[in-house]
CSV table of C-alpha atoms in Angstrom, one decimal:
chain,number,residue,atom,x,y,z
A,10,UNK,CA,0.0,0.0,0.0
A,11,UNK,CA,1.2,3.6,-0.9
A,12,UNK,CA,2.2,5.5,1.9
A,13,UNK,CA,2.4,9.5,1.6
A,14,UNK,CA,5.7,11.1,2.4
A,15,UNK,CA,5.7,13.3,5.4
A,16,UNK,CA,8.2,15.3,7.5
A,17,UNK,CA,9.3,12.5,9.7
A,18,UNK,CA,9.6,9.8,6.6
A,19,UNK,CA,12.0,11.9,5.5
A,20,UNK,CA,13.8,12.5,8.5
A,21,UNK,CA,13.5,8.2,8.9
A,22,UNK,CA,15.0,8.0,5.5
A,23,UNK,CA,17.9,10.8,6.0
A,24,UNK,CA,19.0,9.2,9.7
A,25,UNK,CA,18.9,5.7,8.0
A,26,UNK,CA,21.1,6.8,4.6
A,27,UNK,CA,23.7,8.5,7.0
A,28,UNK,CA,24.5,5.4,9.2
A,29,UNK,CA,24.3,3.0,6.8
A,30,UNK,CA,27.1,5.3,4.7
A,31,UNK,CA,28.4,5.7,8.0
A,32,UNK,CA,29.3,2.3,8.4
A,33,UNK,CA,33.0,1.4,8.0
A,34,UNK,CA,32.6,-1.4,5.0
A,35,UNK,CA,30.4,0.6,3.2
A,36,UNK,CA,32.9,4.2,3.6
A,37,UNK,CA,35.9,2.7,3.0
A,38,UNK,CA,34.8,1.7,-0.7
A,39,UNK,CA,34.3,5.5,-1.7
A,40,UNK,CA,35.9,8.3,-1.3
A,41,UNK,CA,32.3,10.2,-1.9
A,42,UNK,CA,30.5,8.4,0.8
A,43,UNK,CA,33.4,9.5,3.0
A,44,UNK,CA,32.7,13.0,1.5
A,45,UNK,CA,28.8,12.8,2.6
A,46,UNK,CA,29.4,11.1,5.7
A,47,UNK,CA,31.6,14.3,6.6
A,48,UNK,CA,29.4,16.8,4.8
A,49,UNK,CA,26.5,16.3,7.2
A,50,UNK,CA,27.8,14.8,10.5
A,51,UNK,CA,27.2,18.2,12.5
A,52,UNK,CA,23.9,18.2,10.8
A,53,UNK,CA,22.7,14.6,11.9
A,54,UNK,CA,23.7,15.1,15.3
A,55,UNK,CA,21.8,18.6,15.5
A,56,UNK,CA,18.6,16.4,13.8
A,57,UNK,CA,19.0,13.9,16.4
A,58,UNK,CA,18.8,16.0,19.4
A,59,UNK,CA,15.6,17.6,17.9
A,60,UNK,CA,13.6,14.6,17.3
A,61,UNK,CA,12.3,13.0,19.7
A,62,UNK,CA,14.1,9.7,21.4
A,63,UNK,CA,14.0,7.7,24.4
A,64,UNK,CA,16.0,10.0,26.7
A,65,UNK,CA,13.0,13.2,26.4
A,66,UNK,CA,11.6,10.6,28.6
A,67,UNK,CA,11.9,9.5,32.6
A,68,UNK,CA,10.7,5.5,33.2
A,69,UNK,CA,8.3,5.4,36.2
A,70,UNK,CA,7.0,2.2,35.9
A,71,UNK,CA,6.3,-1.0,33.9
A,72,UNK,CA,2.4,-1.7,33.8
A,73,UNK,CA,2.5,-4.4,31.3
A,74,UNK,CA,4.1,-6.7,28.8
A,75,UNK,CA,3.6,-9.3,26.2
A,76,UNK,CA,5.1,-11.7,23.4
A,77,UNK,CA,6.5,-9.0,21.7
A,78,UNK,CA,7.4,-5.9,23.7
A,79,UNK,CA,6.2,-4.5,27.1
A,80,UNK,CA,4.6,-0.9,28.4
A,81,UNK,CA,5.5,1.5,31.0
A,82,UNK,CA,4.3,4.4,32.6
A,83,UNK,CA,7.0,7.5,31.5
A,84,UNK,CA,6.9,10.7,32.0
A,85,UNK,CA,8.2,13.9,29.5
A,86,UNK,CA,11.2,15.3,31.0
A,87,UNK,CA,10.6,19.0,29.6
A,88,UNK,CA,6.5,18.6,30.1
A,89,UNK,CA,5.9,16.6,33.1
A,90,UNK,CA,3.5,15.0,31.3
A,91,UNK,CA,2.2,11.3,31.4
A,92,UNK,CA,2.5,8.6,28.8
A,93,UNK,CA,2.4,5.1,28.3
A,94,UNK,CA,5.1,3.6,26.6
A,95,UNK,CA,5.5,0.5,24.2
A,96,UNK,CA,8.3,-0.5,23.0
A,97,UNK,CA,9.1,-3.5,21.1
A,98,UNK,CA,12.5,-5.3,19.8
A,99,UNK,CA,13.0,-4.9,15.7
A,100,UNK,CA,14.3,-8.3,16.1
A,101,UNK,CA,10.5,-9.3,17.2
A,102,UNK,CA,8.8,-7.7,14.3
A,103,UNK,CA,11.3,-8.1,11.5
A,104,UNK,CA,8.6,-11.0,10.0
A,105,UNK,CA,6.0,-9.1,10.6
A,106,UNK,CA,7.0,-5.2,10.0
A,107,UNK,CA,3.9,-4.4,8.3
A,108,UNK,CA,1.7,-5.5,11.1
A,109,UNK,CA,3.9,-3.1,13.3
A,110,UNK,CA,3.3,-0.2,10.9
A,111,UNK,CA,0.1,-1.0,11.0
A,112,UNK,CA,-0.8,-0.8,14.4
A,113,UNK,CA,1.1,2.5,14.6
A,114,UNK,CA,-1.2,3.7,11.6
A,115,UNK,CA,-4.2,2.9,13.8
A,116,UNK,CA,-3.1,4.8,16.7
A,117,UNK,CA,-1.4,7.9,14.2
A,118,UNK,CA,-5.0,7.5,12.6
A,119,UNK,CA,-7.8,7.2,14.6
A,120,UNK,CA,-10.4,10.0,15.3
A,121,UNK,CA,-12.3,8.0,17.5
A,122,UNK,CA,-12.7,8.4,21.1
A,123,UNK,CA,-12.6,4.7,22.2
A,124,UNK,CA,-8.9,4.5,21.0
A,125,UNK,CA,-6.1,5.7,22.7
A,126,UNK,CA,-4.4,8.7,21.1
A,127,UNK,CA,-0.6,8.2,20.0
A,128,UNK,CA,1.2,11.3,20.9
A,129,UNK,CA,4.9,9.9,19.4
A,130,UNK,CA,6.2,7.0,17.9
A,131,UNK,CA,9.9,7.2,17.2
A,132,UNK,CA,12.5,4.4,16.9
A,133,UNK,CA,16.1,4.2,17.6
A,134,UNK,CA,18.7,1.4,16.1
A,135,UNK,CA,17.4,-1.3,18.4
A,136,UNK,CA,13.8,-0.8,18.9
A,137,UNK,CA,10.1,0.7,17.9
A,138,UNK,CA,8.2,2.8,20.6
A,139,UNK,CA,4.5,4.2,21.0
A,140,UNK,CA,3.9,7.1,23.2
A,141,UNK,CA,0.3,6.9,23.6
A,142,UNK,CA,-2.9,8.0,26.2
A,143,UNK,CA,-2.2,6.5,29.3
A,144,UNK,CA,-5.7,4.6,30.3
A,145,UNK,CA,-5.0,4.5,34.1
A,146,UNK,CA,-8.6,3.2,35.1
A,147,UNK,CA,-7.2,0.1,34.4
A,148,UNK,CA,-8.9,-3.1,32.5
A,149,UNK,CA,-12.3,-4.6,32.5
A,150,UNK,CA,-10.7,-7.5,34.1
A,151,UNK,CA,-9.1,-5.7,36.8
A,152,UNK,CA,-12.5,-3.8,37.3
A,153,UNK,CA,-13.9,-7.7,38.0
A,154,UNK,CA,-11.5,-8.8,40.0
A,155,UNK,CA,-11.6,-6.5,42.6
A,156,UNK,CA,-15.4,-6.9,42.9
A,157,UNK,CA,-17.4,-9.7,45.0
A,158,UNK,CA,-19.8,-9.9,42.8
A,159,UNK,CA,-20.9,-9.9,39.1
A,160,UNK,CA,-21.2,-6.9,37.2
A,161,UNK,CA,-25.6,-5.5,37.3
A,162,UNK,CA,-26.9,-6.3,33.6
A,163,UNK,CA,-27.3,-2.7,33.2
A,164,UNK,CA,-23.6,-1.7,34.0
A,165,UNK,CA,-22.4,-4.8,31.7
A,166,UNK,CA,-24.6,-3.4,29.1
A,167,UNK,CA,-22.5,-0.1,29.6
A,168,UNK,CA,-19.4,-1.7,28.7
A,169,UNK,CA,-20.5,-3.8,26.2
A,170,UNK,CA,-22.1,-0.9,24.5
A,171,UNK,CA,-19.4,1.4,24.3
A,172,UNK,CA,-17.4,-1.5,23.2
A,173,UNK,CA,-19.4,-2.0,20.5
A,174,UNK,CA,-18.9,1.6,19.1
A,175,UNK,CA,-15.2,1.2,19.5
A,176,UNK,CA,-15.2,-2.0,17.1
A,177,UNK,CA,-17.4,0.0,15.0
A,178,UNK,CA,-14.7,2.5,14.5
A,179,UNK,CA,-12.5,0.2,14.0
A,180,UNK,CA,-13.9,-1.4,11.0
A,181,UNK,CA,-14.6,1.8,9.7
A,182,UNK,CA,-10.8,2.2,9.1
A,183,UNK,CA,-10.7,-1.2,7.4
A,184,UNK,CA,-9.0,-3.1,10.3
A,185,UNK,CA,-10.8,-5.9,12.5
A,186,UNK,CA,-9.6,-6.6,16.5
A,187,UNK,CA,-8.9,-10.0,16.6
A,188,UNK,CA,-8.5,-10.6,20.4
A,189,UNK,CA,-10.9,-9.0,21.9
A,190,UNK,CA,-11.2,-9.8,25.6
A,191,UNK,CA,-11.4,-8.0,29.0
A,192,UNK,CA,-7.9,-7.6,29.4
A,193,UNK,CA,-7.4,-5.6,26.1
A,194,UNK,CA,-10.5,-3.3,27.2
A,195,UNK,CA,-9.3,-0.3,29.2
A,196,UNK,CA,-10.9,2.5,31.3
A,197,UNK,CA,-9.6,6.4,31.0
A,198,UNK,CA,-9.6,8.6,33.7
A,199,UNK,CA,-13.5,9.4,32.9
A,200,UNK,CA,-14.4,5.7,33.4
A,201,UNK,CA,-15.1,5.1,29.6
A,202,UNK,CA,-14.1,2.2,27.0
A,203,UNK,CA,-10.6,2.6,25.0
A,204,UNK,CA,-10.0,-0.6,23.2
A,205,UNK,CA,-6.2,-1.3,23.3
A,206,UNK,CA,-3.4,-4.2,21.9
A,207,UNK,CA,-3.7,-3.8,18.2
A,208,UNK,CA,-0.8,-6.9,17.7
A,209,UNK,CA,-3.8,-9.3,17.0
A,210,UNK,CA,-5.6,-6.8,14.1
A,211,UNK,CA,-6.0,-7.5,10.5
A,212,UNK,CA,-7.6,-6.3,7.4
A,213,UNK,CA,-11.1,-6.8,6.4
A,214,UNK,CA,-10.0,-7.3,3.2
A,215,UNK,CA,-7.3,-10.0,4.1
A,216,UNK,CA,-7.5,-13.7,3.1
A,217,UNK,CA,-6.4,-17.0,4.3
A,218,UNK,CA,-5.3,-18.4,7.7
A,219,UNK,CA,-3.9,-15.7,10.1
A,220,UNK,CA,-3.1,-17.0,13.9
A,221,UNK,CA,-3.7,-14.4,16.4
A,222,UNK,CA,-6.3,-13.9,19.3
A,223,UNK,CA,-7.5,-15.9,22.7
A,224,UNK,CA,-9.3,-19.3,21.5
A,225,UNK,CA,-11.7,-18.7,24.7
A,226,UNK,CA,-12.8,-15.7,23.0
A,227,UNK,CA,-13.2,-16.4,20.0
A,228,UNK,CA,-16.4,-17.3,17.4
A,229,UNK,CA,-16.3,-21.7,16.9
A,230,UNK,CA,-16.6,-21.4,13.1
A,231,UNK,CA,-13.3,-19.6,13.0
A,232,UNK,CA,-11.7,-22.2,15.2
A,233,UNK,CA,-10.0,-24.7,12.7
A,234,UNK,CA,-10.0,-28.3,13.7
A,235,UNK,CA,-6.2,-28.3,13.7
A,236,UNK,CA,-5.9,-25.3,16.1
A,237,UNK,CA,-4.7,-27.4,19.1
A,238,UNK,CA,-2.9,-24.5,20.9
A,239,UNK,CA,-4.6,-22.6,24.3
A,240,UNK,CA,-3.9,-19.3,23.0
A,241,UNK,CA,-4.4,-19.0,19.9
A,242,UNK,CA,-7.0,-19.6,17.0
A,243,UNK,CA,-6.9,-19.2,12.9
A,244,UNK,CA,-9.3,-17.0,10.7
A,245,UNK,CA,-10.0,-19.3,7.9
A,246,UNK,CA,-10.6,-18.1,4.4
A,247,UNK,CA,-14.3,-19.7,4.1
A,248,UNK,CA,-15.7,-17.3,6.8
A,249,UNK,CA,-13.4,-14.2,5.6
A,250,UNK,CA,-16.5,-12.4,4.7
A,251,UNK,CA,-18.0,-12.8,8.2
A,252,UNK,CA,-15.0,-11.8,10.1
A,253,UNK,CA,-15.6,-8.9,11.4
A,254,UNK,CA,-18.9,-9.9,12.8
A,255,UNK,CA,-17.1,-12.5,14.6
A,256,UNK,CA,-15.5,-9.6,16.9
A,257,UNK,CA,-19.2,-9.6,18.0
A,258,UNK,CA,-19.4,-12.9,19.1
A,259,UNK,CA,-16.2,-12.0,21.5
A,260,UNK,CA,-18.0,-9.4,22.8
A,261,UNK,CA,-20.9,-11.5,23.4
A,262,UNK,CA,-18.4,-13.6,25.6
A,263,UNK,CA,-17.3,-11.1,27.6
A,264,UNK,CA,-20.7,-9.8,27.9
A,265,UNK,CA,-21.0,-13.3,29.6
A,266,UNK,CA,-17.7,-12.7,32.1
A,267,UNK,CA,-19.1,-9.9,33.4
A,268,UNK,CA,-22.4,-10.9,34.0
A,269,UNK,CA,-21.5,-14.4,36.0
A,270,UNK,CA,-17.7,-14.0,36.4
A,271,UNK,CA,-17.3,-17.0,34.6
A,272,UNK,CA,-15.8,-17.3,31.0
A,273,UNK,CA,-17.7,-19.1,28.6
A,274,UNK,CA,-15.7,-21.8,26.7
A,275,UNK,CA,-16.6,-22.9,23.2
A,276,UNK,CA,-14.1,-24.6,21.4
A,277,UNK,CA,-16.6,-27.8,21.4
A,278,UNK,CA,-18.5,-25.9,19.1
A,279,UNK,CA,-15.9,-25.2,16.7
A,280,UNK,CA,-17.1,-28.0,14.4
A,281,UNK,CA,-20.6,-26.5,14.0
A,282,UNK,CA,-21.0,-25.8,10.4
A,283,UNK,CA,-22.7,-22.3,11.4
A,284,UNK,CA,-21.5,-18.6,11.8
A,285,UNK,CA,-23.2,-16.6,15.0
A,286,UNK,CA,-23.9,-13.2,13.9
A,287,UNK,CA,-24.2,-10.3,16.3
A,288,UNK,CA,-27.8,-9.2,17.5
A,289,UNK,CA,-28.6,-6.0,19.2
A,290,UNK,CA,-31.6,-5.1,20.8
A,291,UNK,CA,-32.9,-1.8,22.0
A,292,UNK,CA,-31.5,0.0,19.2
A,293,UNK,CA,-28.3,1.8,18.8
A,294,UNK,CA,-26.8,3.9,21.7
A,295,UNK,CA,-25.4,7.4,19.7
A,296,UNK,CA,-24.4,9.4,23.0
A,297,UNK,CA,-23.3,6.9,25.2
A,298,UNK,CA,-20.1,8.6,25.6
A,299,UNK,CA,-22.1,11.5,26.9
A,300,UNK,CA,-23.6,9.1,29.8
A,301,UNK,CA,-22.5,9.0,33.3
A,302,UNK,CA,-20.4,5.3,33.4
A,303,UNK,CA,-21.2,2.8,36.1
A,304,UNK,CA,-17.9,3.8,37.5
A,305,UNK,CA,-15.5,6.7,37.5
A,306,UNK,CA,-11.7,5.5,39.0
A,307,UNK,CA,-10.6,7.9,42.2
A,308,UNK,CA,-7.1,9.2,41.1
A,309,UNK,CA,-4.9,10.9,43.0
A,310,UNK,CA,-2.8,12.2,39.7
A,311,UNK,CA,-1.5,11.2,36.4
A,312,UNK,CA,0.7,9.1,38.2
A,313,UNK,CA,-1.8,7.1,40.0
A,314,UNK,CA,-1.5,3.0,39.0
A,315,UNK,CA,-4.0,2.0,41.9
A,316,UNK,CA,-6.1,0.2,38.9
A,317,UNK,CA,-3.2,-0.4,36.6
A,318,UNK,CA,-1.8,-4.7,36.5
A,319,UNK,CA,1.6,-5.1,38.4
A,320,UNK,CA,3.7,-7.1,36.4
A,321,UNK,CA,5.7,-7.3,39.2
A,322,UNK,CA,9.4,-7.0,38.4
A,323,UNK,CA,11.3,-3.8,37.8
A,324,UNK,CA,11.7,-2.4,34.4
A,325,UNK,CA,15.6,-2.7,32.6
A,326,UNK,CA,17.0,0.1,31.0
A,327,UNK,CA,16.5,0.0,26.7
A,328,UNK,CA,19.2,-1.4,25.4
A,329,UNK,CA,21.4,0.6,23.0
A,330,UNK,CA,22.4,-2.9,20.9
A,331,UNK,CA,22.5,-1.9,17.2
A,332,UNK,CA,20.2,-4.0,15.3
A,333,UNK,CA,22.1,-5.3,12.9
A,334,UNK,CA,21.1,-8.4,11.7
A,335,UNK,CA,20.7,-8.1,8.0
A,336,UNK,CA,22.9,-6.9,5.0
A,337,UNK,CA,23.3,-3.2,4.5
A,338,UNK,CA,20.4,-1.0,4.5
A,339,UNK,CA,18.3,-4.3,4.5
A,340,UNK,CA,18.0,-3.8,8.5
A,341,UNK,CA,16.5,-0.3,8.9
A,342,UNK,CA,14.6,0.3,5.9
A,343,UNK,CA,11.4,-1.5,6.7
A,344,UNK,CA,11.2,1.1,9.5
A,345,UNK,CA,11.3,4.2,7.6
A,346,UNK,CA,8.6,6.3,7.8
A,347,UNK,CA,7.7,4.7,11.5
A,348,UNK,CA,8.0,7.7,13.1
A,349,UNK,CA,5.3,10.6,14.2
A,350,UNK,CA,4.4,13.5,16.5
A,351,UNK,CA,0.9,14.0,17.1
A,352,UNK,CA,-0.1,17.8,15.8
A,353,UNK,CA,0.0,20.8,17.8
A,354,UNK,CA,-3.7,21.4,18.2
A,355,UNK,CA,-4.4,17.6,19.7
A,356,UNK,CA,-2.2,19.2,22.4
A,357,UNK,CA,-4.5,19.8,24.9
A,358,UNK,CA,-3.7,20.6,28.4
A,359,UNK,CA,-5.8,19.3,31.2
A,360,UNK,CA,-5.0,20.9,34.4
A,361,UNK,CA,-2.1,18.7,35.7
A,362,UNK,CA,-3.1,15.7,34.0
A,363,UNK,CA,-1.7,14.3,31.1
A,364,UNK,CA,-1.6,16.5,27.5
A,365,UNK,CA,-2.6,13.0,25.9
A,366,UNK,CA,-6.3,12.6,27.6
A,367,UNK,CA,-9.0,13.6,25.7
A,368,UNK,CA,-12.2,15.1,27.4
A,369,UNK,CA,-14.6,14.2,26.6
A,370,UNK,CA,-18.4,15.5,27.3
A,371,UNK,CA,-19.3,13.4,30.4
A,372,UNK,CA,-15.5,13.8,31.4
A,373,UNK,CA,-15.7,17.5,31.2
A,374,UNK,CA,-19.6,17.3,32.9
A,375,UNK,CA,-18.0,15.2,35.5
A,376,UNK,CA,-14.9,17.3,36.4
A,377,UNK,CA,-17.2,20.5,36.1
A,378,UNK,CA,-20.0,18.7,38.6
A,379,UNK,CA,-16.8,18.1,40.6
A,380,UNK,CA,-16.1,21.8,41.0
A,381,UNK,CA,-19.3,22.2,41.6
A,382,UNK,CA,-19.9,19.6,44.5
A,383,UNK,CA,-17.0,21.3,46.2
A,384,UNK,CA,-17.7,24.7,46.0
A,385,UNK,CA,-21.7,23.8,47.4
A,386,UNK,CA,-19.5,21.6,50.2
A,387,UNK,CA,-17.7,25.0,51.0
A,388,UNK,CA,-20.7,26.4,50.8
A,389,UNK,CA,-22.7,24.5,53.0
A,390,UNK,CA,-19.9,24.3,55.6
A,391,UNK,CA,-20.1,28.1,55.7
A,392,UNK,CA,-23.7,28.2,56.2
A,393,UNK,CA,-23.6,25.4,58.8
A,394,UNK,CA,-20.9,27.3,60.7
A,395,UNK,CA,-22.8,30.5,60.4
A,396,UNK,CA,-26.1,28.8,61.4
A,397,UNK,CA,-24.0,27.5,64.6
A,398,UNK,CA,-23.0,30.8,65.4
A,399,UNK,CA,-26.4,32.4,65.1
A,400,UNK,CA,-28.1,29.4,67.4
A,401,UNK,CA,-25.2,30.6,70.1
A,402,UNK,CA,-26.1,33.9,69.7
A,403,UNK,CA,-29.5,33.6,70.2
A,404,UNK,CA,-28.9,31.1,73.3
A,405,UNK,CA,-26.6,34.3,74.9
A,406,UNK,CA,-29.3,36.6,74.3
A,407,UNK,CA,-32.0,34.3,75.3
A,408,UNK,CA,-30.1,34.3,78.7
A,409,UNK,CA,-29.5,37.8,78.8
A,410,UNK,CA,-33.0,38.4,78.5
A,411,UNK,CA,-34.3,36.2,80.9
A,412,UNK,CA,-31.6,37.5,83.5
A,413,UNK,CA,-32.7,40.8,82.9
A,414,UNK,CA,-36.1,39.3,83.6
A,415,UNK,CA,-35.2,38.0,86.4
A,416,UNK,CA,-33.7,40.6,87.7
A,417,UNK,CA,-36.7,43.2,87.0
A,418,UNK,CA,-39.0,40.4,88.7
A,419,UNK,CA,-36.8,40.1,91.6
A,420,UNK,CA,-36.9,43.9,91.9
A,421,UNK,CA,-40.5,44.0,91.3
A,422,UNK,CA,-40.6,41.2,94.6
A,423,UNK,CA,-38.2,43.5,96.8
A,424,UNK,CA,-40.5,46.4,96.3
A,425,UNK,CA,-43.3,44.7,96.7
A,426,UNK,CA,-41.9,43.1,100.0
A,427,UNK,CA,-41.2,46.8,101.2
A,428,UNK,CA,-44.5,47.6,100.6
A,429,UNK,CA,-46.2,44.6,102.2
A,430,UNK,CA,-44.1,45.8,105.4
A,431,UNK,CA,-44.8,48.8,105.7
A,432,UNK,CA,-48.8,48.4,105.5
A,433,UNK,CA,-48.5,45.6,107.8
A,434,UNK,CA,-46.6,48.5,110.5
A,435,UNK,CA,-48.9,50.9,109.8
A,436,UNK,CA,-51.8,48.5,110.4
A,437,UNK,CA,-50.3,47.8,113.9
A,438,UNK,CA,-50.0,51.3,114.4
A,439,UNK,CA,-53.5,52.0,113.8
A,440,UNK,CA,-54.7,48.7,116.1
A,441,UNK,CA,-52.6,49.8,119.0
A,442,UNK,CA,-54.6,53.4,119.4
């Protein structure tokens, strides 16, 4: 497929012609290779401080891995802000480059809400890496496991809905999600759907047997007979045309997981000579995004990894090992034109938070209802406090009245004690004439 040329292809192609003429085989053969090499070796190393590389950014943490690669949780040295990271051998994908371009074409590409936004991807002589939205709600699986109980039909619904809408847009682009499961759905900050792992997609358009995927998850009919492995299953030619329905059937699964927390196996019906097709009910759900999720994760910052997995062992440093592997130029050109920087304007600050999350409406409503709550809490504890004062101060003048009650009644009984007295002396005057 035809791929446009853009500013960092060209960058990608000018870094790759330099150090493959750079290398000493190649320069010793011609005195004008020598001549270029020399020509623009200040220039290449002022290019290579401006474009962006592994150092611009500080390791925190790793929050996951897999075959091919693993993620952590970085943060930009100049920005502060929060990423997560995936980097992945060359050596791994060197079979399958185009399925790594791919997947960075999805993430460069996708206008869509329920997929993370790639902010950089970059590569240096050893490895590929995606900056992308860090999803720090964590997983739908995560979101299960720390729960007693089954997820309400109505908050499964939720997921399963916005789910829906995310492998929508994902067929839209041409591309089908082959291993749909709750692992590989993620929560943002807002408590929404971003469908993540694009190292099990392929093309609608593609045809004959391609492995990939989690056999528990997925549709019998594309389950061949000789697909003995746990882990994977193979998308056979016959049901091409159905494919992308089958990332329905998935979803019906994990519909099921969340519902009973317990995971539906059908590889017994993999020999039924029948495709399940996706059925909705209740029509389709347009502004779901703009609805209140069942939950919303409590974070502390953009560093928070409360609901992130722990892989559990501490991240090593990227190795600076040249990749080298092939003949000359044979290595490093299937990666030109790997690298990107997201534009300026998808730049969006978010008040200490990460530059790469998106707000969305219910995100914003739910920040702004935030703001609200707390300036009505300030509010109310004024008014409380006030309302505290004013009952104190009309207990003091409630006693102040009734001791100057009191005290007129008491005066009122002294004078009319006096009084009493003398009448009673002047009565004993009068008897005793």
């Amino acid at each position: 497929m035809a791929k446009k040329i853009d500013r960092e292809s060209l960058l990608d192609a000018f870094t790759v012609l330099y150090d493959e003429c750079n290398e000493d085989p190649i320069k010793k053969c011609h005195e004008l290779l020598r001549t270029f090499v020399e020509k623009y070796r200040s220039a290449l190393a002022e290019l290579r401080r401006a474009r962006v590389c592994i150092s611009n950014f500080e390791i925190i943490q790793l929050i996951g891995h897999g075959h091919y690669g693993e993620v952590h949780m970085v943060r930009v040295k100049q920005k502060a802000d929060v990423y997560a990271l995936k980097s992945v051998p060359k050596e791994e994908v060197r079979k399958r480059v185009v399925g790594a371009e791919d997947e960075r074409n999805i993430l460069a590409t996708a206008s869509s809400n329920w997929i993370p936004k790639l902010q950089y991807a970059f590569q240096d002589s050893n490895k590929l890496y995606l900056v992308m939205e860090l999803c720090n709600g964590g997983d739908l699986a995560g979101l299960l496991s720390r729960q007693n109980h089954p997820l309400s039909e109505r908050d499964a619904a939720f997921y399963i809905a916005e789910d829906a809408h995310a492998l929508k847009a994902l067929h839209g682009m041409g591309y089908i999600h082959r291993d749909i499961k709750p692992q590989n759905i993620f929560l943002d900050r807002g408590g929404h759907v971003k469908l993540v792992d694009f190292g099990s997609f392929a093309h609608l358009s593609e045809g004959g047997c391609v492995v990939g995927g989690t056999a528990d998850y997925g549709a019998p009919e594309l389950l061949s007979s000789d697909c003995t492995t746990a882990h994977t299953m193979c998308l056979c030619r016959r049901v091409n045309t159905a494919i992308s329905a089958c990332g329905y059937w998935s979803l019906g699964v994990v519909a099921f997981e969340l519902s009973s927390k317990f995971r539906a196996s059908f590889r017994a019906a993999a020999s039924q000579p029948f495709i399940i097709m996706a059925v909705t009910s209740g029509g389709t759900i347009t502004c779901i995004r703009d609805q209140a999720p069942p939950w919303v994760p409590h974070l502390r910052g953009a560093e928070d990894t409360t609901y992130l997995p722990a892989p559990g062992r501490v991240p090593s440093p990227p190795s600076t090992a040249p990749f080298r592997t092939r003949p000359p130029f044979a290595g490093q050109l299937p990666f030109v034109g790997y690298s990107y920087m997201a534009p300026e304007e998808e730049d969006i600050h978010s008040g200490g938070f990460s530059t790469s999350h998106y707000l969305t409406a219910i995100d914003l409503a739910t920040y702004k209802s935030a703001e609200k709550l707390a300036s009505l809490q300030n509010k109310l504890v004024t008014a409380e406090a006030a309302a505290s004062e004013a009952a104190e101060r009309a207990r003091r003048l409630a006693d102040e009245d009734h001791e100057r009650l009191r005290a007129a009644l008491q005066a009122d009984i002294t004078s009319l004690t006096l009084h009493n007295k003398r009448l009673e002396r002047q009565i004993d005057i009068e008897m005793n004439k």
